[in-house]
Amino acid sequence: MYDCGTNKQSLLQGHCNAIVSTAVSGDRRWLVTSDVGRDSTVIIWDSYSGVPVKTFHQGLGKGCASVAISTNAKYIATLSSGFPQTVCIWDWTSGADDPLCSTTPPQDYGEQSQLSFNLENNSQLISTAEDQVVFYSWDPKELKLKCCSATASEKDFNKAVAPFTRSCFIPDTSQALSVTTDGSAVVWDNSRPSLEGQPPTEPHVKKPIKLTRLHETNISALAVMNKLIVTGDSAGQIKFFDSKLVLLNWYDTLQLGPLAFISFAHVSPVLPKEGSHYYPPDCTLAARPFMVPDFTISTSTATISHITSNGTTIDVLLNEHNASIHAIATHPSEPRLLVGSYSCRLKLWDYEQRIVLVSRSFKETLRVQCVAFDPRGEFVAVGFTNGTLGILDALTLEDTCPPFCYSHDSVTHVSFSHDSQYIATTDLDLCVSVYKMLAEPAPQWTFLARYRSHYDEIQGLLFGVKLDSNEPRLLSLGKDRTLVEYDLVSSEVDCLKIVSNDRIEQSATPMALTWYPPLTKESFITVVNDQYKLKLYNATTKLCRRTLLGPTYGHPITRMLILPAPIVRSAEGEETRRYMAYATDNKVGLLLLPHDGNPHNSKCLLAHPGNVTDLVCSHDGKYVFTAGGDNCTVNVWKINTEALEAASQLGGCGLTPFYAMLDGGREGELFSELEEFFYYAQIRSQGPDTTCTRQVSTDVDVVQIPYVMRAIGFYPSEQEVDDMLNEVKFSKFVETGKNITSINLEDFIKLYINHRPAFGLSPAELSRAFVVLSGEEEQSGVLDRAKLLSLLQEKGEHITETELIEYLMTLLGHSDNPEVDGSFSEEPLKALQELPSKITVSQYAEELLGLST
């Protein structure tokens, strides 16, 4: 809720999907909201306090497409989304969680919308589809809801009837009104008895009686106010009619855009006894002052305006973006937020004062996709969906040079170097483009070079500083799992040179990258992937140095950034604590650094009903901003690091949080098996048949790590094994200069939790792999035996023929020791014939691997 007088908002948080319908009681005290989607709800709010007083979950189907509240605010009506649609009546004041009555209109009634009560009779309702209208009546005593549809066609009026948009009941009559897309209106009334003596028809049985023209264009807004019918059209005109559809007054000079809704104040105006007034005269011969309450209108172009009827004063309350917002950026030293959208607009806000400083509109082909301030706060780089790059003045948003048009597709990322001498962009053409500031003869930006360095979508672009100099570094990360670094200093015009091209993932898809804060002596690049892992790569060698379990809140991290403050330092002045803000598909969260995989180090909140399309933070680290994409909103979040620290402490210290992530916990069967395997690994490392005195220790050799992992059910690839071994071996190398050769049980548990799949191997993933590998020429999800054996030897981590036979013989129950039965050495091919000629997913998982699907 927005308070126009104080320029403040009150957030009503309770829905997890986009709100699609609202209704308010006559005195504006009670507000009803509904959404459509998973876990949909209907919530009744006290608008005075902003507190939810009642929530309905049941009987809503796939969601509530429309909601209405009765005149006395006692009853709520809901219309479910999707077929079959259900209309329910609720007495929300009684405390009951079930509806009083309900009905399901036949599917041939069409998809209904815009449910509303008769303001003079709470037992009647109306809803609208494109080609027909449905009327409802119910008896509070019988608790039975009846419905009947009504249609209007060319046969009724000898004239085609356009699709309906909205409907309402006409005051002081038994009639109803439906408006259309061509500016006409159909009047409905009760059917009269065909013979004398027959009882009157029920109130929900109506037929069309009149078709009249009210506007010249689509009627997009309809309201009933003080016995008057108010209509608004897509040309911005507003008209007032009485119950006989006689025109009383109109506004045709507002010029605010296509109208969407009209809402009137609930306090009726009073003509002053003395002094002059500025109410317009009505259209009657008496020309009486036309007094209506002040009203607010909203348009489909995201403008909300307040109209003072006494004098027809227009106050624009909000004029915002009406298309997807994908681009936000904050000033490096001032409280300024830049917002760009597909409505071809840029708006620069002072987010502390909540005022717009400057706004700029572009031509229709320039839809804003990404924006960035330079570190000095002098320039703004704007990337557009048509591939254009604009460089603007950060204060006026005016062009500082002609736009660059080197990208052949939408610009997806834009970034400045730390010294403001370079700009880099990525685009959907899979290219990285670099622009350079020339100092002579006069400072100006110029195109340097571009390079198609990836074969799949580029996920991230990152500038940095070289460790041994102040020269800038540039890196890009793609869905092709490659991290590319560019040599900016040596690059020339039309020749962008590459320093390195490293494949950093084996199966996961990278989602984002950033620099790890200086919490260690070693410099890291942080990468998150779609398997909920957060990986640290050495900034020089690009080797994976650590793998950590990231936040698991329904979706993997898609965006992240390190907050500039607050920074916790030790007594020696070294940084010991930092914080990372991140966004998943539709959530925003905060992560405590350094992270060790503890799930209590992170907290997450629902940010938007749809995708979070951008994430930035304020220059002082006090606020985080998220863009909501198609819902055209930007949310401001205040950072509370103390709450995160407290939650981390309450989650437990040491291994307590990690024990909880093991099946059965500290006392469970998995932990017991893990202890046994761990200690057996000690025996195995010393030799199971040794006669020497065994060395009792709490550690095992690092070479035993993969064997213990496989023993407890985690089967890492060879690359993952190398990553685990390197992580342990070099964990203290920077501090001590020595490799670690052993690992204790506590560290092993952390290693296991962080490296294993976040949610295990699902049967759906295995099925999807079979479908992909089977190819179009094969039956979906079925692999030929020869093809499977060939794929195992040729794709991924190659298996030699000898290894393949050895593994399959073991899985099929044949000994690999020729001294036992000789089957491995004498008849391996015969044993392989036990495999079916056509292998399905279930056969592969259950019969061969012994997994339960």
PDB file of N, CA and C in Angstrom, residues 280-358:
ATOM      1  N   PRO A 280     -17.892  20.718 -12.313  1.00  0.00           N
ATOM      2  CA  PRO A 280     -18.441  20.979 -13.648  1.00  0.00           C
ATOM      3  C   PRO A 280     -19.957  20.758 -13.653  1.00  0.00           C
ATOM      4  N   PRO A 281     -20.688  21.406 -14.555  1.00  0.00           N
ATOM      5  CA  PRO A 281     -22.138  21.163 -14.655  1.00  0.00           C
ATOM      6  C   PRO A 281     -22.386  19.831 -15.352  1.00  0.00           C
ATOM      7  N   ASP A 282     -23.504  19.192 -14.986  1.00  0.00           N
ATOM      8  CA  ASP A 282     -23.833  17.945 -15.666  1.00  0.00           C
ATOM      9  C   ASP A 282     -24.484  18.247 -17.016  1.00  0.00           C
ATOM     10  N   CYS A 283     -24.879  17.210 -17.732  1.00  0.00           N
ATOM     11  CA  CYS A 283     -25.365  17.360 -19.099  1.00  0.00           C
ATOM     12  C   CYS A 283     -26.879  17.543 -19.173  1.00  0.00           C
ATOM     13  N   THR A 284     -27.540  17.697 -18.030  1.00  0.00           N
ATOM     14  CA  THR A 284     -28.984  17.904 -18.053  1.00  0.00           C
ATOM     15  C   THR A 284     -29.296  19.366 -18.323  1.00  0.00           C
ATOM     16  N   LEU A 285     -30.581  19.650 -18.608  1.00  0.00           N
ATOM     17  CA  LEU A 285     -30.986  21.021 -18.872  1.00  0.00           C
ATOM     18  C   LEU A 285     -30.804  21.895 -17.644  1.00  0.00           C
ATOM     19  N   ALA A 286     -30.917  21.299 -16.461  1.00  0.00           N
ATOM     20  CA  ALA A 286     -30.751  22.078 -15.233  1.00  0.00           C
ATOM     21  C   ALA A 286     -29.298  22.443 -14.984  1.00  0.00           C
ATOM     22  N   ALA A 287     -28.384  21.733 -15.595  1.00  0.00           N
ATOM     23  CA  ALA A 287     -26.946  22.006 -15.442  1.00  0.00           C
ATOM     24  C   ALA A 287     -26.533  22.103 -13.988  1.00  0.00           C
ATOM     25  N   ARG A 288     -26.959  21.123 -13.207  1.00  0.00           N
ATOM     26  CA  ARG A 288     -26.593  21.100 -11.791  1.00  0.00           C
ATOM     27  C   ARG A 288     -25.109  20.744 -11.639  1.00  0.00           C
ATOM     28  N   PRO A 289     -24.514  21.189 -10.549  1.00  0.00           N
ATOM     29  CA  PRO A 289     -23.105  20.818 -10.329  1.00  0.00           C
ATOM     30  C   PRO A 289     -22.958  19.297 -10.278  1.00  0.00           C
ATOM     31  N   PHE A 290     -22.036  18.810 -11.046  1.00  0.00           N
ATOM     32  CA  PHE A 290     -21.807  17.369 -11.091  1.00  0.00           C
ATOM     33  C   PHE A 290     -20.767  17.016 -10.030  1.00  0.00           C
ATOM     34  N   MET A 291     -21.272  16.561  -8.901  1.00  0.00           N
ATOM     35  CA  MET A 291     -20.407  16.275  -7.749  1.00  0.00           C
ATOM     36  C   MET A 291     -20.223  14.778  -7.586  1.00  0.00           C
ATOM     37  N   VAL A 292     -19.014  14.341  -7.720  1.00  0.00           N
ATOM     38  CA  VAL A 292     -18.654  12.948  -7.463  1.00  0.00           C
ATOM     39  C   VAL A 292     -17.438  12.954  -6.543  1.00  0.00           C
ATOM     40  N   PRO A 293     -17.228  11.868  -5.812  1.00  0.00           N
ATOM     41  CA  PRO A 293     -16.030  11.806  -4.965  1.00  0.00           C
ATOM     42  C   PRO A 293     -14.763  11.868  -5.812  1.00  0.00           C
ATOM     43  N   ASP A 294     -13.691  12.321  -5.191  1.00  0.00           N
ATOM     44  CA  ASP A 294     -12.408  12.252  -5.876  1.00  0.00           C
ATOM     45  C   ASP A 294     -12.119  10.799  -6.241  1.00  0.00           C
ATOM     46  N   PHE A 295     -11.420  10.597  -7.328  1.00  0.00           N
ATOM     47  CA  PHE A 295     -11.182   9.224  -7.769  1.00  0.00           C
ATOM     48  C   PHE A 295      -9.764   9.063  -8.296  1.00  0.00           C
ATOM     49  N   THR A 296      -9.352   7.807  -8.332  1.00  0.00           N
ATOM     50  CA  THR A 296      -8.017   7.426  -8.802  1.00  0.00           C
ATOM     51  C   THR A 296      -8.175   6.504  -9.988  1.00  0.00           C
ATOM     52  N   ILE A 297      -7.352   6.735 -10.999  1.00  0.00           N
ATOM     53  CA  ILE A 297      -7.390   5.890 -12.183  1.00  0.00           C
ATOM     54  C   ILE A 297      -6.001   5.303 -12.423  1.00  0.00           C
ATOM     55  N   SER A 298      -5.983   4.102 -12.954  1.00  0.00           N
ATOM     56  CA  SER A 298      -4.726   3.478 -13.367  1.00  0.00           C
ATOM     57  C   SER A 298      -4.831   3.130 -14.840  1.00  0.00           C
ATOM     58  N   THR A 299      -3.715   3.122 -15.508  1.00  0.00           N
ATOM     59  CA  THR A 299      -3.678   2.855 -16.935  1.00  0.00           C
ATOM     60  C   THR A 299      -2.837   1.625 -17.222  1.00  0.00           C
ATOM     61  N   SER A 300      -2.986   1.103 -18.426  1.00  0.00           N
ATOM     62  CA  SER A 300      -2.198  -0.051 -18.836  1.00  0.00           C
ATOM     63  C   SER A 300      -0.751   0.310 -19.110  1.00  0.00           C
ATOM     64  N   THR A 301      -0.428   1.606 -19.081  1.00  0.00           N
ATOM     65  CA  THR A 301       0.959   2.053 -19.247  1.00  0.00           C
ATOM     66  C   THR A 301       1.608   2.372 -17.906  1.00  0.00           C
ATOM     67  N   ALA A 302       1.090   1.795 -16.829  1.00  0.00           N
ATOM     68  CA  ALA A 302       1.685   1.878 -15.489  1.00  0.00           C
ATOM     69  C   ALA A 302       1.669   3.295 -14.922  1.00  0.00           C
ATOM     70  N   THR A 303       0.597   4.031 -15.182  1.00  0.00           N
ATOM     71  CA  THR A 303       0.424   5.360 -14.596  1.00  0.00           C
ATOM     72  C   THR A 303      -0.764   5.325 -13.648  1.00  0.00           C
ATOM     73  N   ILE A 304      -0.600   5.865 -12.452  1.00  0.00           N
ATOM     74  CA  ILE A 304      -1.690   5.993 -11.484  1.00  0.00           C
ATOM     75  C   ILE A 304      -1.844   7.471 -11.166  1.00  0.00           C
ATOM     76  N   SER A 305      -3.058   7.990 -11.357  1.00  0.00           N
ATOM     77  CA  SER A 305      -3.310   9.420 -11.172  1.00  0.00           C
ATOM     78  C   SER A 305      -4.515   9.625 -10.277  1.00  0.00           C
ATOM     79  N   HIS A 306      -4.487  10.713  -9.512  1.00  0.00           N
ATOM     80  CA  HIS A 306      -5.597  11.082  -8.636  1.00  0.00           C
ATOM     81  C   HIS A 306      -6.298  12.298  -9.231  1.00  0.00           C
ATOM     82  N   ILE A 307      -7.607  12.208  -9.361  1.00  0.00           N
ATOM     83  CA  ILE A 307      -8.415  13.279  -9.947  1.00  0.00           C
ATOM     84  C   ILE A 307      -9.246  13.923  -8.848  1.00  0.00           C
ATOM     85  N   THR A 308      -9.046  15.198  -8.622  1.00  0.00           N
ATOM     86  CA  THR A 308      -9.875  15.958  -7.687  1.00  0.00           C
ATOM     87  C   THR A 308     -11.048  16.526  -8.481  1.00  0.00           C
ATOM     88  N   SER A 309     -12.252  16.049  -8.167  1.00  0.00           N
ATOM     89  CA  SER A 309     -13.419  16.413  -8.985  1.00  0.00           C
ATOM     90  C   SER A 309     -13.760  17.891  -8.874  1.00  0.00           C
ATOM     91  N   ASN A 310     -13.483  18.494  -7.736  1.00  0.00           N
ATOM     92  CA  ASN A 310     -13.750  19.922  -7.578  1.00  0.00           C
ATOM     93  C   ASN A 310     -12.617  20.712  -8.236  1.00  0.00           C
ATOM     94  N   GLY A 311     -12.786  20.982  -9.510  1.00  0.00           N
ATOM     95  CA  GLY A 311     -11.764  21.690 -10.260  1.00  0.00           C
ATOM     96  C   GLY A 311     -11.016  20.823 -11.247  1.00  0.00           C
ATOM     97  N   THR A 312     -11.290  19.503 -11.211  1.00  0.00           N
ATOM     98  CA  THR A 312     -10.657  18.563 -12.147  1.00  0.00           C
ATOM     99  C   THR A 312      -9.140  18.729 -12.154  1.00  0.00           C
ATOM    100  N   THR A 313      -8.561  18.618 -10.967  1.00  0.00           N
ATOM    101  CA  THR A 313      -7.107  18.688 -10.833  1.00  0.00           C
ATOM    102  C   THR A 313      -6.520  17.284 -10.937  1.00  0.00           C
ATOM    103  N   ILE A 314      -5.496  17.140 -11.737  1.00  0.00           N
ATOM    104  CA  ILE A 314      -4.865  15.837 -11.958  1.00  0.00           C
ATOM    105  C   ILE A 314      -3.515  15.805 -11.261  1.00  0.00           C
ATOM    106  N   ASP A 315      -3.329  14.833 -10.391  1.00  0.00           N
ATOM    107  CA  ASP A 315      -2.043  14.603  -9.736  1.00  0.00           C
ATOM    108  C   ASP A 315      -1.550  13.210 -10.113  1.00  0.00           C
ATOM    109  N   VAL A 316      -0.437  13.150 -10.822  1.00  0.00           N
ATOM    110  CA  VAL A 316       0.138  11.863 -11.195  1.00  0.00           C
ATOM    111  C   VAL A 316       0.887  11.297  -9.986  1.00  0.00           C
ATOM    112  N   LEU A 317       0.388  10.186  -9.469  1.00  0.00           N
ATOM    113  CA  LEU A 317       0.993   9.576  -8.288  1.00  0.00           C
ATOM    114  C   LEU A 317       2.172   8.686  -8.659  1.00  0.00           C
ATOM    115  N   LEU A 318       2.002   7.894  -9.691  1.00  0.00           N
ATOM    116  CA  LEU A 318       3.057   6.982 -10.126  1.00  0.00           C
ATOM    117  C   LEU A 318       3.077   6.942 -11.644  1.00  0.00           C
ATOM    118  N   ASN A 319       4.257   6.935 -12.185  1.00  0.00           N
ATOM    119  CA  ASN A 319       4.430   6.776 -13.631  1.00  0.00           C
ATOM    120  C   ASN A 319       5.635   5.877 -13.833  1.00  0.00           C
ATOM    121  N   GLU A 320       5.376   4.579 -13.896  1.00  0.00           N
ATOM    122  CA  GLU A 320       6.459   3.604 -13.830  1.00  0.00           C
ATOM    123  C   GLU A 320       6.592   2.803 -15.117  1.00  0.00           C
ATOM    124  N   HIS A 321       7.493   1.827 -15.072  1.00  0.00           N
ATOM    125  CA  HIS A 321       7.744   0.969 -16.224  1.00  0.00           C
ATOM    126  C   HIS A 321       6.561   0.022 -16.428  1.00  0.00           C
ATOM    127  N   ASN A 322       6.169  -0.143 -17.667  1.00  0.00           N
ATOM    128  CA  ASN A 322       5.055  -1.040 -17.974  1.00  0.00           C
ATOM    129  C   ASN A 322       5.506  -2.256 -18.768  1.00  0.00           C
ATOM    130  N   ALA A 323       6.795  -2.543 -18.765  1.00  0.00           N
ATOM    131  CA  ALA A 323       7.340  -3.735 -19.415  1.00  0.00           C
ATOM    132  C   ALA A 323       8.453  -4.297 -18.538  1.00  0.00           C
ATOM    133  N   SER A 324       8.930  -5.463 -18.889  1.00  0.00           N
ATOM    134  CA  SER A 324       9.880  -6.209 -18.059  1.00  0.00           C
ATOM    135  C   SER A 324      11.101  -5.367 -17.683  1.00  0.00           C
ATOM    136  N   ILE A 325      11.479  -5.490 -16.408  1.00  0.00           N
ATOM    137  CA  ILE A 325      12.676  -4.817 -15.901  1.00  0.00           C
ATOM    138  C   ILE A 325      13.785  -5.850 -15.754  1.00  0.00           C
ATOM    139  N   HIS A 326      14.852  -5.664 -16.520  1.00  0.00           N
ATOM    140  CA  HIS A 326      15.995  -6.579 -16.476  1.00  0.00           C
ATOM    141  C   HIS A 326      17.286  -5.875 -16.085  1.00  0.00           C
ATOM    142  N   ALA A 327      17.251  -4.561 -15.921  1.00  0.00           N
ATOM    143  CA  ALA A 327      18.497  -3.816 -15.740  1.00  0.00           C
ATOM    144  C   ALA A 327      18.396  -2.859 -14.562  1.00  0.00           C
ATOM    145  N   ILE A 328      19.246  -3.044 -13.571  1.00  0.00           N
ATOM    146  CA  ILE A 328      19.362  -2.105 -12.457  1.00  0.00           C
ATOM    147  C   ILE A 328      20.844  -1.959 -12.123  1.00  0.00           C
ATOM    148  N   ALA A 329      21.214  -0.779 -11.625  1.00  0.00           N
ATOM    149  CA  ALA A 329      22.603  -0.517 -11.233  1.00  0.00           C
ATOM    150  C   ALA A 329      22.606   0.574 -10.176  1.00  0.00           C
ATOM    151  N   THR A 330      23.577   0.526  -9.280  1.00  0.00           N
ATOM    152  CA  THR A 330      23.703   1.530  -8.227  1.00  0.00           C
ATOM    153  C   THR A 330      24.965   2.352  -8.442  1.00  0.00           C
ATOM    154  N   HIS A 331      24.891   3.608  -8.008  1.00  0.00           N
ATOM    155  CA  HIS A 331      26.028   4.528  -8.125  1.00  0.00           C
ATOM    156  C   HIS A 331      27.127   4.087  -7.163  1.00  0.00           C
ATOM    157  N   PRO A 332      28.404   4.221  -7.533  1.00  0.00           N
ATOM    158  CA  PRO A 332      29.495   3.742  -6.668  1.00  0.00           C
ATOM    159  C   PRO A 332      29.707   4.543  -5.398  1.00  0.00           C
ATOM    160  N   SER A 333      29.132   5.756  -5.293  1.00  0.00           N
ATOM    161  CA  SER A 333      29.376   6.548  -4.085  1.00  0.00           C
ATOM    162  C   SER A 333      28.159   7.344  -3.617  1.00  0.00           C
ATOM    163  N   GLU A 334      27.078   7.359  -4.378  1.00  0.00           N
ATOM    164  CA  GLU A 334      25.886   8.121  -4.026  1.00  0.00           C
ATOM    165  C   GLU A 334      24.678   7.197  -3.915  1.00  0.00           C
ATOM    166  N   PRO A 335      23.652   7.607  -3.154  1.00  0.00           N
ATOM    167  CA  PRO A 335      22.452   6.769  -3.026  1.00  0.00           C
ATOM    168  C   PRO A 335      21.547   6.884  -4.257  1.00  0.00           C
ATOM    169  N   ARG A 336      22.010   6.386  -5.370  1.00  0.00           N
ATOM    170  CA  ARG A 336      21.272   6.481  -6.618  1.00  0.00           C
ATOM    171  C   ARG A 336      21.113   5.094  -7.229  1.00  0.00           C
ATOM    172  N   LEU A 337      19.927   4.861  -7.747  1.00  0.00           N
ATOM    173  CA  LEU A 337      19.600   3.586  -8.384  1.00  0.00           C
ATOM    174  C   LEU A 337      19.088   3.862  -9.787  1.00  0.00           C
ATOM    175  N   LEU A 338      19.677   3.201 -10.764  1.00  0.00           N
ATOM    176  CA  LEU A 338      19.265   3.342 -12.156  1.00  0.00           C
ATOM    177  C   LEU A 338      18.470   2.102 -12.557  1.00  0.00           C
ATOM    178  N   VAL A 339      17.300   2.333 -13.126  1.00  0.00           N
ATOM    179  CA  VAL A 339      16.404   1.241 -13.508  1.00  0.00           C
ATOM    180  C   VAL A 339      16.086   1.370 -14.994  1.00  0.00           C
ATOM    181  N   GLY A 340      16.282   0.289 -15.739  1.00  0.00           N
ATOM    182  CA  GLY A 340      15.959   0.268 -17.165  1.00  0.00           C
ATOM    183  C   GLY A 340      15.044  -0.895 -17.483  1.00  0.00           C
ATOM    184  N   SER A 341      14.199  -0.741 -18.499  1.00  0.00           N
ATOM    185  CA  SER A 341      13.199  -1.768 -18.794  1.00  0.00           C
ATOM    186  C   SER A 341      12.966  -1.893 -20.284  1.00  0.00           C
ATOM    187  N   TYR A 342      12.126  -2.884 -20.631  1.00  0.00           N
ATOM    188  CA  TYR A 342      11.728  -3.089 -22.018  1.00  0.00           C
ATOM    189  C   TYR A 342      10.735  -2.036 -22.502  1.00  0.00           C
ATOM    190  N   SER A 343      10.320  -1.135 -21.621  1.00  0.00           N
ATOM    191  CA  SER A 343       9.474  -0.022 -22.054  1.00  0.00           C
ATOM    192  C   SER A 343      10.319   1.120 -22.609  1.00  0.00           C
ATOM    193  N   CYS A 344      11.604   0.836 -22.859  1.00  0.00           N
ATOM    194  CA  CYS A 344      12.535   1.799 -23.476  1.00  0.00           C
ATOM    195  C   CYS A 344      12.740   3.025 -22.596  1.00  0.00           C
ATOM    196  N   ARG A 345      12.803   2.804 -21.282  1.00  0.00           N
ATOM    197  CA  ARG A 345      12.961   3.916 -20.344  1.00  0.00           C
ATOM    198  C   ARG A 345      14.087   3.645 -19.365  1.00  0.00           C
ATOM    199  N   LEU A 346      14.740   4.735 -18.962  1.00  0.00           N
ATOM    200  CA  LEU A 346      15.709   4.727 -17.872  1.00  0.00           C
ATOM    201  C   LEU A 346      15.241   5.726 -16.824  1.00  0.00           C
ATOM    202  N   LYS A 347      15.280   5.322 -15.563  1.00  0.00           N
ATOM    203  CA  LYS A 347      14.915   6.236 -14.476  1.00  0.00           C
ATOM    204  C   LYS A 347      15.998   6.173 -13.403  1.00  0.00           C
ATOM    205  N   LEU A 348      16.477   7.332 -13.012  1.00  0.00           N
ATOM    206  CA  LEU A 348      17.500   7.440 -11.975  1.00  0.00           C
ATOM    207  C   LEU A 348      16.825   7.897 -10.687  1.00  0.00           C
ATOM    208  N   TRP A 349      16.897   7.066  -9.649  1.00  0.00           N
ATOM    209  CA  TRP A 349      16.242   7.315  -8.367  1.00  0.00           C
ATOM    210  C   TRP A 349      17.262   7.697  -7.302  1.00  0.00           C
ATOM    211  N   ASP A 350      16.826   8.537  -6.377  1.00  0.00           N
ATOM    212  CA  ASP A 350      17.489   8.686  -5.086  1.00  0.00           C
ATOM    213  C   ASP A 350      16.747   7.751  -4.145  1.00  0.00           C
ATOM    214  N   TYR A 351      17.342   6.593  -3.840  1.00  0.00           N
ATOM    215  CA  TYR A 351      16.590   5.580  -3.103  1.00  0.00           C
ATOM    216  C   TYR A 351      16.449   5.911  -1.617  1.00  0.00           C
ATOM    217  N   GLU A 352      17.168   6.881  -1.110  1.00  0.00           N
ATOM    218  CA  GLU A 352      16.955   7.293   0.279  1.00  0.00           C
ATOM    219  C   GLU A 352      15.792   8.283   0.384  1.00  0.00           C
ATOM    220  N   GLN A 353      15.723   9.228  -0.560  1.00  0.00           N
ATOM    221  CA  GLN A 353      14.623  10.193  -0.562  1.00  0.00           C
ATOM    222  C   GLN A 353      13.397   9.667  -1.306  1.00  0.00           C
ATOM    223  N   ARG A 354      13.561   8.569  -2.044  1.00  0.00           N
ATOM    224  CA  ARG A 354      12.479   7.942  -2.825  1.00  0.00           C
ATOM    225  C   ARG A 354      11.908   8.896  -3.872  1.00  0.00           C
ATOM    226  N   ILE A 355      12.773   9.563  -4.570  1.00  0.00           N
ATOM    227  CA  ILE A 355      12.340  10.488  -5.610  1.00  0.00           C
ATOM    228  C   ILE A 355      13.114  10.188  -6.896  1.00  0.00           C
ATOM    229  N   VAL A 356      12.485  10.508  -8.026  1.00  0.00           N
ATOM    230  CA  VAL A 356      13.121  10.328  -9.330  1.00  0.00           C
ATOM    231  C   VAL A 356      13.946  11.577  -9.637  1.00  0.00           C
ATOM    232  N   LEU A 357      15.229  11.373  -9.925  1.00  0.00           N
ATOM    233  CA  LEU A 357      16.105  12.495 -10.225  1.00  0.00           C
ATOM    234  C   LEU A 357      16.051  12.873 -11.699  1.00  0.00           C
ATOM    235  N   VAL A 358      16.062  11.877 -12.556  1.00  0.00           N
ATOM    236  CA  VAL A 358      16.018  12.148 -13.992  1.00  0.00           C
ATOM    237  C   VAL A 358      15.495  10.895 -14.690  1.00  0.00           C
TER     238      VAL A 358
END
